[in-house]
Short mmCIF file of C-alpha atoms in Angstrom, two decimals:
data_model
loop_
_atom_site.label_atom_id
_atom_site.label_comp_id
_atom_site.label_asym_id
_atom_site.label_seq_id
_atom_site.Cartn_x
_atom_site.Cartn_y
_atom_site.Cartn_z
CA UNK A 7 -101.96 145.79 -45.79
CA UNK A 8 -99.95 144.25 -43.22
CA UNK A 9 -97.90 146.70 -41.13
CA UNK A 10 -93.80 146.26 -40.18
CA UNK A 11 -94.22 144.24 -37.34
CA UNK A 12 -95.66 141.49 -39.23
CA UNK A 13 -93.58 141.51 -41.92
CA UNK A 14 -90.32 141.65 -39.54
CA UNK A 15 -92.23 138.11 -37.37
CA UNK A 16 -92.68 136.40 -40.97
CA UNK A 17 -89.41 137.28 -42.07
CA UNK A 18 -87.67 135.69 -38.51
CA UNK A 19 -89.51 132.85 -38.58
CA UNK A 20 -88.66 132.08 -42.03
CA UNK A 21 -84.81 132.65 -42.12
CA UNK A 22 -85.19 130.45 -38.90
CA UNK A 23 -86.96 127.31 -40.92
CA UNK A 24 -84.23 128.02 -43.37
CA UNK A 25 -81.61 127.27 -40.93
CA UNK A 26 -83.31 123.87 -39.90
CA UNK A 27 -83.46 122.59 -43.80
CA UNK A 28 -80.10 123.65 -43.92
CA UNK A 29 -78.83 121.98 -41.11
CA UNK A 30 -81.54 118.69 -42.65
CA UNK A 31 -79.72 119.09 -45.56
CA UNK A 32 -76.04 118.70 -44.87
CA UNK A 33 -76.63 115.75 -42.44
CA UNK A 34 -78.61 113.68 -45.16
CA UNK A 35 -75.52 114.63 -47.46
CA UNK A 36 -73.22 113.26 -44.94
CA UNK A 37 -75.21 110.12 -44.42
CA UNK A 38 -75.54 109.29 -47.87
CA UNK A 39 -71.72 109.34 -48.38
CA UNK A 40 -71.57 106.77 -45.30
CA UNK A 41 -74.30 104.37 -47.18
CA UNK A 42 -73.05 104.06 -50.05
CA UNK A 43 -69.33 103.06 -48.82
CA UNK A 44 -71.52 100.63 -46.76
CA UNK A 45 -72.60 99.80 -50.34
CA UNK A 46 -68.98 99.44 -51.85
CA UNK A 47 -68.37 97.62 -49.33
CA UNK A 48 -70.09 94.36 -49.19
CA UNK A 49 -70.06 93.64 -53.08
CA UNK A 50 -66.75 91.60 -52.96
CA UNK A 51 -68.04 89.14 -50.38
CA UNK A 52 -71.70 88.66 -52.42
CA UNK A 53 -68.95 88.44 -55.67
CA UNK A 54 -67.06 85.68 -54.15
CA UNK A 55 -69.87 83.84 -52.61
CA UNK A 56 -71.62 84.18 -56.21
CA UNK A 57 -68.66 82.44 -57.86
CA UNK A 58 -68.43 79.63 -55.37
CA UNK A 59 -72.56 78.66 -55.61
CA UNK A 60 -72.04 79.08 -59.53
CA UNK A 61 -69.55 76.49 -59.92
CA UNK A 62 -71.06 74.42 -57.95
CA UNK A 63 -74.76 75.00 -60.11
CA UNK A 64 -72.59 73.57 -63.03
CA UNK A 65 -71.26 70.28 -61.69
CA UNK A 66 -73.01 67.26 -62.76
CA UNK A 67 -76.32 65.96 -60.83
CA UNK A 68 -76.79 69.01 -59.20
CA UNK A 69 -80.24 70.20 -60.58
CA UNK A 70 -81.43 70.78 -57.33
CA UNK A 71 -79.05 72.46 -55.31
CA UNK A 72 -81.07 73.50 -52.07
CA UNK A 73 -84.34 74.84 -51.20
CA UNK A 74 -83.70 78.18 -51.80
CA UNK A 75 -82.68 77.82 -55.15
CA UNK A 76 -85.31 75.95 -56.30
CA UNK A 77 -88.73 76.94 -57.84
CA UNK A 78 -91.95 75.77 -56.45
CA UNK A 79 -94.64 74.48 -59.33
CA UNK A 80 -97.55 75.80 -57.63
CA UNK A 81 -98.10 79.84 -56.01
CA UNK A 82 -100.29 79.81 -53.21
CA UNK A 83 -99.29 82.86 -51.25
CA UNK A 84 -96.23 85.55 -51.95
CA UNK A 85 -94.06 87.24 -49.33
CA UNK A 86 -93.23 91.07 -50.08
CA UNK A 87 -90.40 92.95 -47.94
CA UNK A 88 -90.87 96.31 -48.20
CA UNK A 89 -88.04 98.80 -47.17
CA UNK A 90 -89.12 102.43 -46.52
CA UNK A 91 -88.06 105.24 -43.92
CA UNK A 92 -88.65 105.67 -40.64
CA UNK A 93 -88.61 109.77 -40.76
CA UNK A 94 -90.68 112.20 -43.30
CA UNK A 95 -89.20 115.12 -44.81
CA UNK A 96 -87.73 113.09 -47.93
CA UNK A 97 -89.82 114.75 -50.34
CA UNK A 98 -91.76 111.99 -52.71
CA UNK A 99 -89.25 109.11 -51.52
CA UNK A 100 -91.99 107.19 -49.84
CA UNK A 101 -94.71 107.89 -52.13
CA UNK A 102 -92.93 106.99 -55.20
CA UNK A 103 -92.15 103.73 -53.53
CA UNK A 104 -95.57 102.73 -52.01
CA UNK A 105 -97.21 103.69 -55.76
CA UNK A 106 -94.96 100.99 -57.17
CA UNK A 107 -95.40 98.62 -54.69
CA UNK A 108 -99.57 99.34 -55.12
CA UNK A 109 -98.59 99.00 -58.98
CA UNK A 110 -96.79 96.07 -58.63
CA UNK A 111 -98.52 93.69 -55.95
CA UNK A 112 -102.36 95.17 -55.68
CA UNK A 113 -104.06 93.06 -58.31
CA UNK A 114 -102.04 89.49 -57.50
CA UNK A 115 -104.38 86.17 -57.87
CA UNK A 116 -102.89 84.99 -54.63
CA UNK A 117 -102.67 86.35 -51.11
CA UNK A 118 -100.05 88.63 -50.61
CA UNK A 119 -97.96 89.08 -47.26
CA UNK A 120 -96.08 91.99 -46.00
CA UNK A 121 -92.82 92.51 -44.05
CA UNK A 122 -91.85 95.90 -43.88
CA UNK A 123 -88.51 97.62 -42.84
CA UNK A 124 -89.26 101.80 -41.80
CA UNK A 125 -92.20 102.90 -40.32
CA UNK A 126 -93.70 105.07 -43.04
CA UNK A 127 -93.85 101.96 -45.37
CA UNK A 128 -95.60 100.32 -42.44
CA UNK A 129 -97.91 103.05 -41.57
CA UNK A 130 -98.95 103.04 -44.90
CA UNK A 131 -99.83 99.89 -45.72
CA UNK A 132 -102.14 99.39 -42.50
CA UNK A 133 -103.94 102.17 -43.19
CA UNK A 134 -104.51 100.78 -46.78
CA UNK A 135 -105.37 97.51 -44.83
CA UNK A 136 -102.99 95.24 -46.34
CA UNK A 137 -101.69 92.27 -44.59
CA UNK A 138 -98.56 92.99 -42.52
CA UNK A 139 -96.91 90.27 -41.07
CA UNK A 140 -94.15 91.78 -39.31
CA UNK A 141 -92.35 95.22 -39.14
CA UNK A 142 -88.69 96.28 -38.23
CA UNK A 143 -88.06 99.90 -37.13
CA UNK A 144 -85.44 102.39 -35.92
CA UNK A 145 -82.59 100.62 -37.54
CA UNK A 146 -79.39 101.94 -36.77
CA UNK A 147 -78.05 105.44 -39.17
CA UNK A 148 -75.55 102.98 -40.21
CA UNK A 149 -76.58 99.93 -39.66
CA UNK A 150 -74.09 96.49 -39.98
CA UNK A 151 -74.87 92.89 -41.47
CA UNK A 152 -75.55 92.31 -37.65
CA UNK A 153 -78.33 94.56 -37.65
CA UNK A 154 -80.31 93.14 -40.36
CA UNK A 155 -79.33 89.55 -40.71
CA UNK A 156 -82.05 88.21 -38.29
CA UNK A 157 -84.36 89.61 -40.74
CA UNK A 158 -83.32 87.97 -43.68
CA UNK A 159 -83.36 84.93 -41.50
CA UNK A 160 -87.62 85.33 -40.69
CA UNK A 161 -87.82 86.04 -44.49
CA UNK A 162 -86.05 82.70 -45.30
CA UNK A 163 -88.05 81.05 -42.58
CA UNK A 164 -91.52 82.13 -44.12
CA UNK A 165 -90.65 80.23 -47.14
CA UNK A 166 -89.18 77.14 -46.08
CA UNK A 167 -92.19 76.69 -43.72
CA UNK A 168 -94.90 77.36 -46.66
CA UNK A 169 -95.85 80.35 -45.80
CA UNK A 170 -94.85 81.98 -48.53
CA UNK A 171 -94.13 80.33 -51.78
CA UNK A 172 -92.43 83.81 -53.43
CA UNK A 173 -90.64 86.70 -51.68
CA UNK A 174 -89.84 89.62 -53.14
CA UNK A 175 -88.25 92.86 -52.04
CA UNK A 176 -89.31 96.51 -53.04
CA UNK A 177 -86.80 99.25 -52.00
CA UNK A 178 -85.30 102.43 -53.85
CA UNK A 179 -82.44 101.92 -55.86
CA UNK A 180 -79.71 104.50 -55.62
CA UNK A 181 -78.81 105.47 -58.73
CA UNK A 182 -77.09 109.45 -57.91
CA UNK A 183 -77.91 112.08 -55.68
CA UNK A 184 -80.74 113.58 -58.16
CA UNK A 185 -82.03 109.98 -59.67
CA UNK A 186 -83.26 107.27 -56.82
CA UNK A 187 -85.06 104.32 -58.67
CA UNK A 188 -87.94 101.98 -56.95
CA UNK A 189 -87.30 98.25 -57.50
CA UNK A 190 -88.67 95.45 -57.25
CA UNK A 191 -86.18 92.13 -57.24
CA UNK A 192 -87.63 88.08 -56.31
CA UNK A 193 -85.37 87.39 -53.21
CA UNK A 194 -86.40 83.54 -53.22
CA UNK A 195 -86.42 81.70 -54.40
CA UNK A 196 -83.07 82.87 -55.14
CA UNK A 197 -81.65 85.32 -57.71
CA UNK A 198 -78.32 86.48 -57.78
CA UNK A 199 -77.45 89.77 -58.83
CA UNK A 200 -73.75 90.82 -58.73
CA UNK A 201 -72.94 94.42 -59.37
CA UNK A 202 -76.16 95.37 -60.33
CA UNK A 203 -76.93 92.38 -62.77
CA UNK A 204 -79.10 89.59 -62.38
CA UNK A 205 -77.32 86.42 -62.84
CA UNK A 206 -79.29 82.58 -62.69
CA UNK A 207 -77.43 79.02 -63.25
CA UNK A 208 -78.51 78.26 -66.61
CA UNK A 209 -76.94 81.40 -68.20
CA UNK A 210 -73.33 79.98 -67.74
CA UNK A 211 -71.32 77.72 -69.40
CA UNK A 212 -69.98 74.50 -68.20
CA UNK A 213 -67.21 74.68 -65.68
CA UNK A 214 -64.01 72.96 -67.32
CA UNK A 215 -61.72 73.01 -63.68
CA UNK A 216 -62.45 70.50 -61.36
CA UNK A 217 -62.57 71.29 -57.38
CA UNK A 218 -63.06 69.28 -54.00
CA UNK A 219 -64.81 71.10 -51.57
CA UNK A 220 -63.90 70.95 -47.81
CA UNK A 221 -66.45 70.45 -46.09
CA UNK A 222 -69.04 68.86 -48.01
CA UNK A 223 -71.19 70.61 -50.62
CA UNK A 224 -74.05 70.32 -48.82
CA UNK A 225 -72.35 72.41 -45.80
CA UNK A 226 -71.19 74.96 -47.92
CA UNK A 227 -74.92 75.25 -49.24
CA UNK A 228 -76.40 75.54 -46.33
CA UNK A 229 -73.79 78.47 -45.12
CA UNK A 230 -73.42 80.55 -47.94
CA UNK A 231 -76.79 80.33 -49.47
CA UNK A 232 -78.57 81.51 -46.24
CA UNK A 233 -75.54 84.05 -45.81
CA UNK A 234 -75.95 85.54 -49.70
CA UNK A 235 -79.80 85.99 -49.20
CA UNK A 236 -78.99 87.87 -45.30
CA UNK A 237 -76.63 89.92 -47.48
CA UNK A 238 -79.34 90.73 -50.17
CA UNK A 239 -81.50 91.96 -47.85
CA UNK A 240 -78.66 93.99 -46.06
CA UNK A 241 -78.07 95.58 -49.58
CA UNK A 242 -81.42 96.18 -50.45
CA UNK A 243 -81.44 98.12 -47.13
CA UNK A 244 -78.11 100.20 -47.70
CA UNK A 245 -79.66 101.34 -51.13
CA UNK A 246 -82.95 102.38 -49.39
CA UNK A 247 -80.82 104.09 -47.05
CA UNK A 248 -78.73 105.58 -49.83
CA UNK A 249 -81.78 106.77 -51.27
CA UNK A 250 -83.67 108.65 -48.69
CA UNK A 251 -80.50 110.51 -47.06
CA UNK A 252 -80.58 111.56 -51.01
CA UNK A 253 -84.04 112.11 -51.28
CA UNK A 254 -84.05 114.32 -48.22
CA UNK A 255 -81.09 116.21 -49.00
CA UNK A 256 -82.46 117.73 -52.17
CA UNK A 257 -85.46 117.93 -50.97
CA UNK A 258 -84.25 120.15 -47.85
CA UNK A 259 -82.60 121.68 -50.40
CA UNK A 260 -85.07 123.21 -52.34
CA UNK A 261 -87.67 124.04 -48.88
CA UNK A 262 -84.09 125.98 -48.17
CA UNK A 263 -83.73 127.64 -51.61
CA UNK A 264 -88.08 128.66 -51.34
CA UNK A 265 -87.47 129.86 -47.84
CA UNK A 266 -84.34 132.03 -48.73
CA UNK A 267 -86.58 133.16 -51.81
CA UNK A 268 -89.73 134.01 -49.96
CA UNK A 269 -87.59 135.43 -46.91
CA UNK A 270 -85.64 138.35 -50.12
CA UNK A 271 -89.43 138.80 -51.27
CA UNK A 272 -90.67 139.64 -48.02
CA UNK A 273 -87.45 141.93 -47.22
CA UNK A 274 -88.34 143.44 -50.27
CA UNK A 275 -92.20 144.72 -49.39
CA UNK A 276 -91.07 145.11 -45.92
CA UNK A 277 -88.39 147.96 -46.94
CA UNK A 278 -91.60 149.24 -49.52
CA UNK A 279 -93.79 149.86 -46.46
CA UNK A 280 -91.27 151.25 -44.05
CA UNK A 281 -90.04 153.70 -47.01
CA UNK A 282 -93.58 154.09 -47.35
CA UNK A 283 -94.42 154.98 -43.98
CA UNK A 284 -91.26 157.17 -43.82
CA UNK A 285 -91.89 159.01 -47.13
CA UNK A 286 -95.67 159.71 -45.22
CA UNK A 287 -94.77 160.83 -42.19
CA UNK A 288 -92.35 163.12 -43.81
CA UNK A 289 -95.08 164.87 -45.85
CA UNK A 290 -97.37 164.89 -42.11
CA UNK A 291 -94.41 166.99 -40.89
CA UNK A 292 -93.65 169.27 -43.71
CA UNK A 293 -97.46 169.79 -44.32
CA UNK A 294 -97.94 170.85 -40.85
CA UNK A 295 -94.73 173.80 -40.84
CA UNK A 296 -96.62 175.06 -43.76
CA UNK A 297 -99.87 175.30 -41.73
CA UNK A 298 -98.13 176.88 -38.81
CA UNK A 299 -96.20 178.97 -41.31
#
């Protein structure tokens, strides 16, 4: 049986763990508040730059709008952007999201190319020897469309070179703080999705208002549709964010709620022993006034 003096160095170190998942715990909460306002907070620029590119999907001769929007006839290779963490201690976050990925992508006919975004979705994938193209790490806590726009601008570069004649993007959908969802969404060519539903050309009526664009339509193209599928990406990457703040919140949450249990049941046989001990030497003492007695 282990004596005090271990139970009293278990005990320490655990209430001392506890105070780390704690402090885990309410910085992931705080972070995930900051995402998702990140969130809330691009949707009416992707809303309005949806509206624009619809109407002008609906105008007469305009079948083929620009190469991002329009489908290739042949697959010869597919581009997948993975978004992960860069930091453990999320609880299943980054298996849940590798499984689906594995689930999704392992048994495609044609090559398939990785870009990932966090270093555990990296790590994992090169030690599973897929192909990874490129990685991007140690993005900012809260990162800006300036921090991620050059890499929507590689992705979009991959497929108007050939390189890739699909891309797709698997992240974790942030659906509440219990409930984090992975997802799988075809970045190009290009879907739209606007407040969390996909949208394409053909399921909209005709446009009966007639508008002149300044500058050309072309122009605008070329801005916004590069623009929408940076801000995609961006999104994709505040949900992933939004997700594993989550993810590691409850998850620090429940290491605190076993350590603060484990910590009571060691208190528990530690006050057994020492009332055990006491109870003993008690007896030693009385039994040896009756033998001097």
């Amino acid at each position: 049986m282990a004596n005090t003096r271990e139970f009293r160095i278990r005990i320490k170190s655990i209430k001392n763990l506890s105070q780390v998942t704690r402090a885990l715990q309410a910085v992931s909460a705080s972070r995930v508040r900051r995402a998702m306002q990140a969130v809330a907070a691009t949707r009416p620029y992707a809303s309005k730059a949806w509206q624009v590119l619809t109407h002008l999907a609906e105008q007469p001769g305009h079948a083929s709008l620009h190469p991002l929007l329009t489908e290739r006839t042949a697959i010869h290779n597919k581009l997948v952007v993975l978004i992960s963490g860069d930091r453990g201690l999320a609880g299943a976050f980054t298996t849940n999201l590798m499984r689906y990925a594995s689930e999704r992508f392992d048994n495609e006919e044609v090559p398939v190319n990785y870009v990932t975004i966090g270093r555990k979705g990296r790590d994992l994938l090169i030690r599973r020897k897929k192909n990874v193209i490129s990685e991007y790490s140690h993005l900012p806590a809260t990162p800006s469309y300036a921090d991620t726009s050059f890499i929507g601008r590689h992705v979009v570069d991959e497929f108007l070179t050939g390189r890739a004649d699909q891309v797709f993007i698997v992240y974790t959908q942030f659906v509440n703080m219990l409930k984090q969802i992975p997802t799988v969404k075809q970045l190009l060519p290009l879907k739209w999705v606007d407040t969390g539903h996909v949208m394409d050309f053909s399921s909209h009526k005709s446009v009966q208002a007639a508008y002149m664009y300044e500058p050309s339509e072309e122009e605008i193209l070329d801005n916004i549709v590069l623009r929408f599928t940076q801000i995609q990406v961006y999104q994709a990457i505040l949900e992933s964010l939004a997700s594993e703040h989550a993810a590691r919140m409850v998850a620090m949450k429940n290491a605190t709620d076993s350590a603060t249990e484990l910590a009571e049941g060691l208190q528990l046989e530690y006050n057994k022993i020492r009332q055990q001990n006491i109870t003993n030497e008690m007896l030693d003492i009385v039994g040896g006034a009756n033998a001097l007695g």
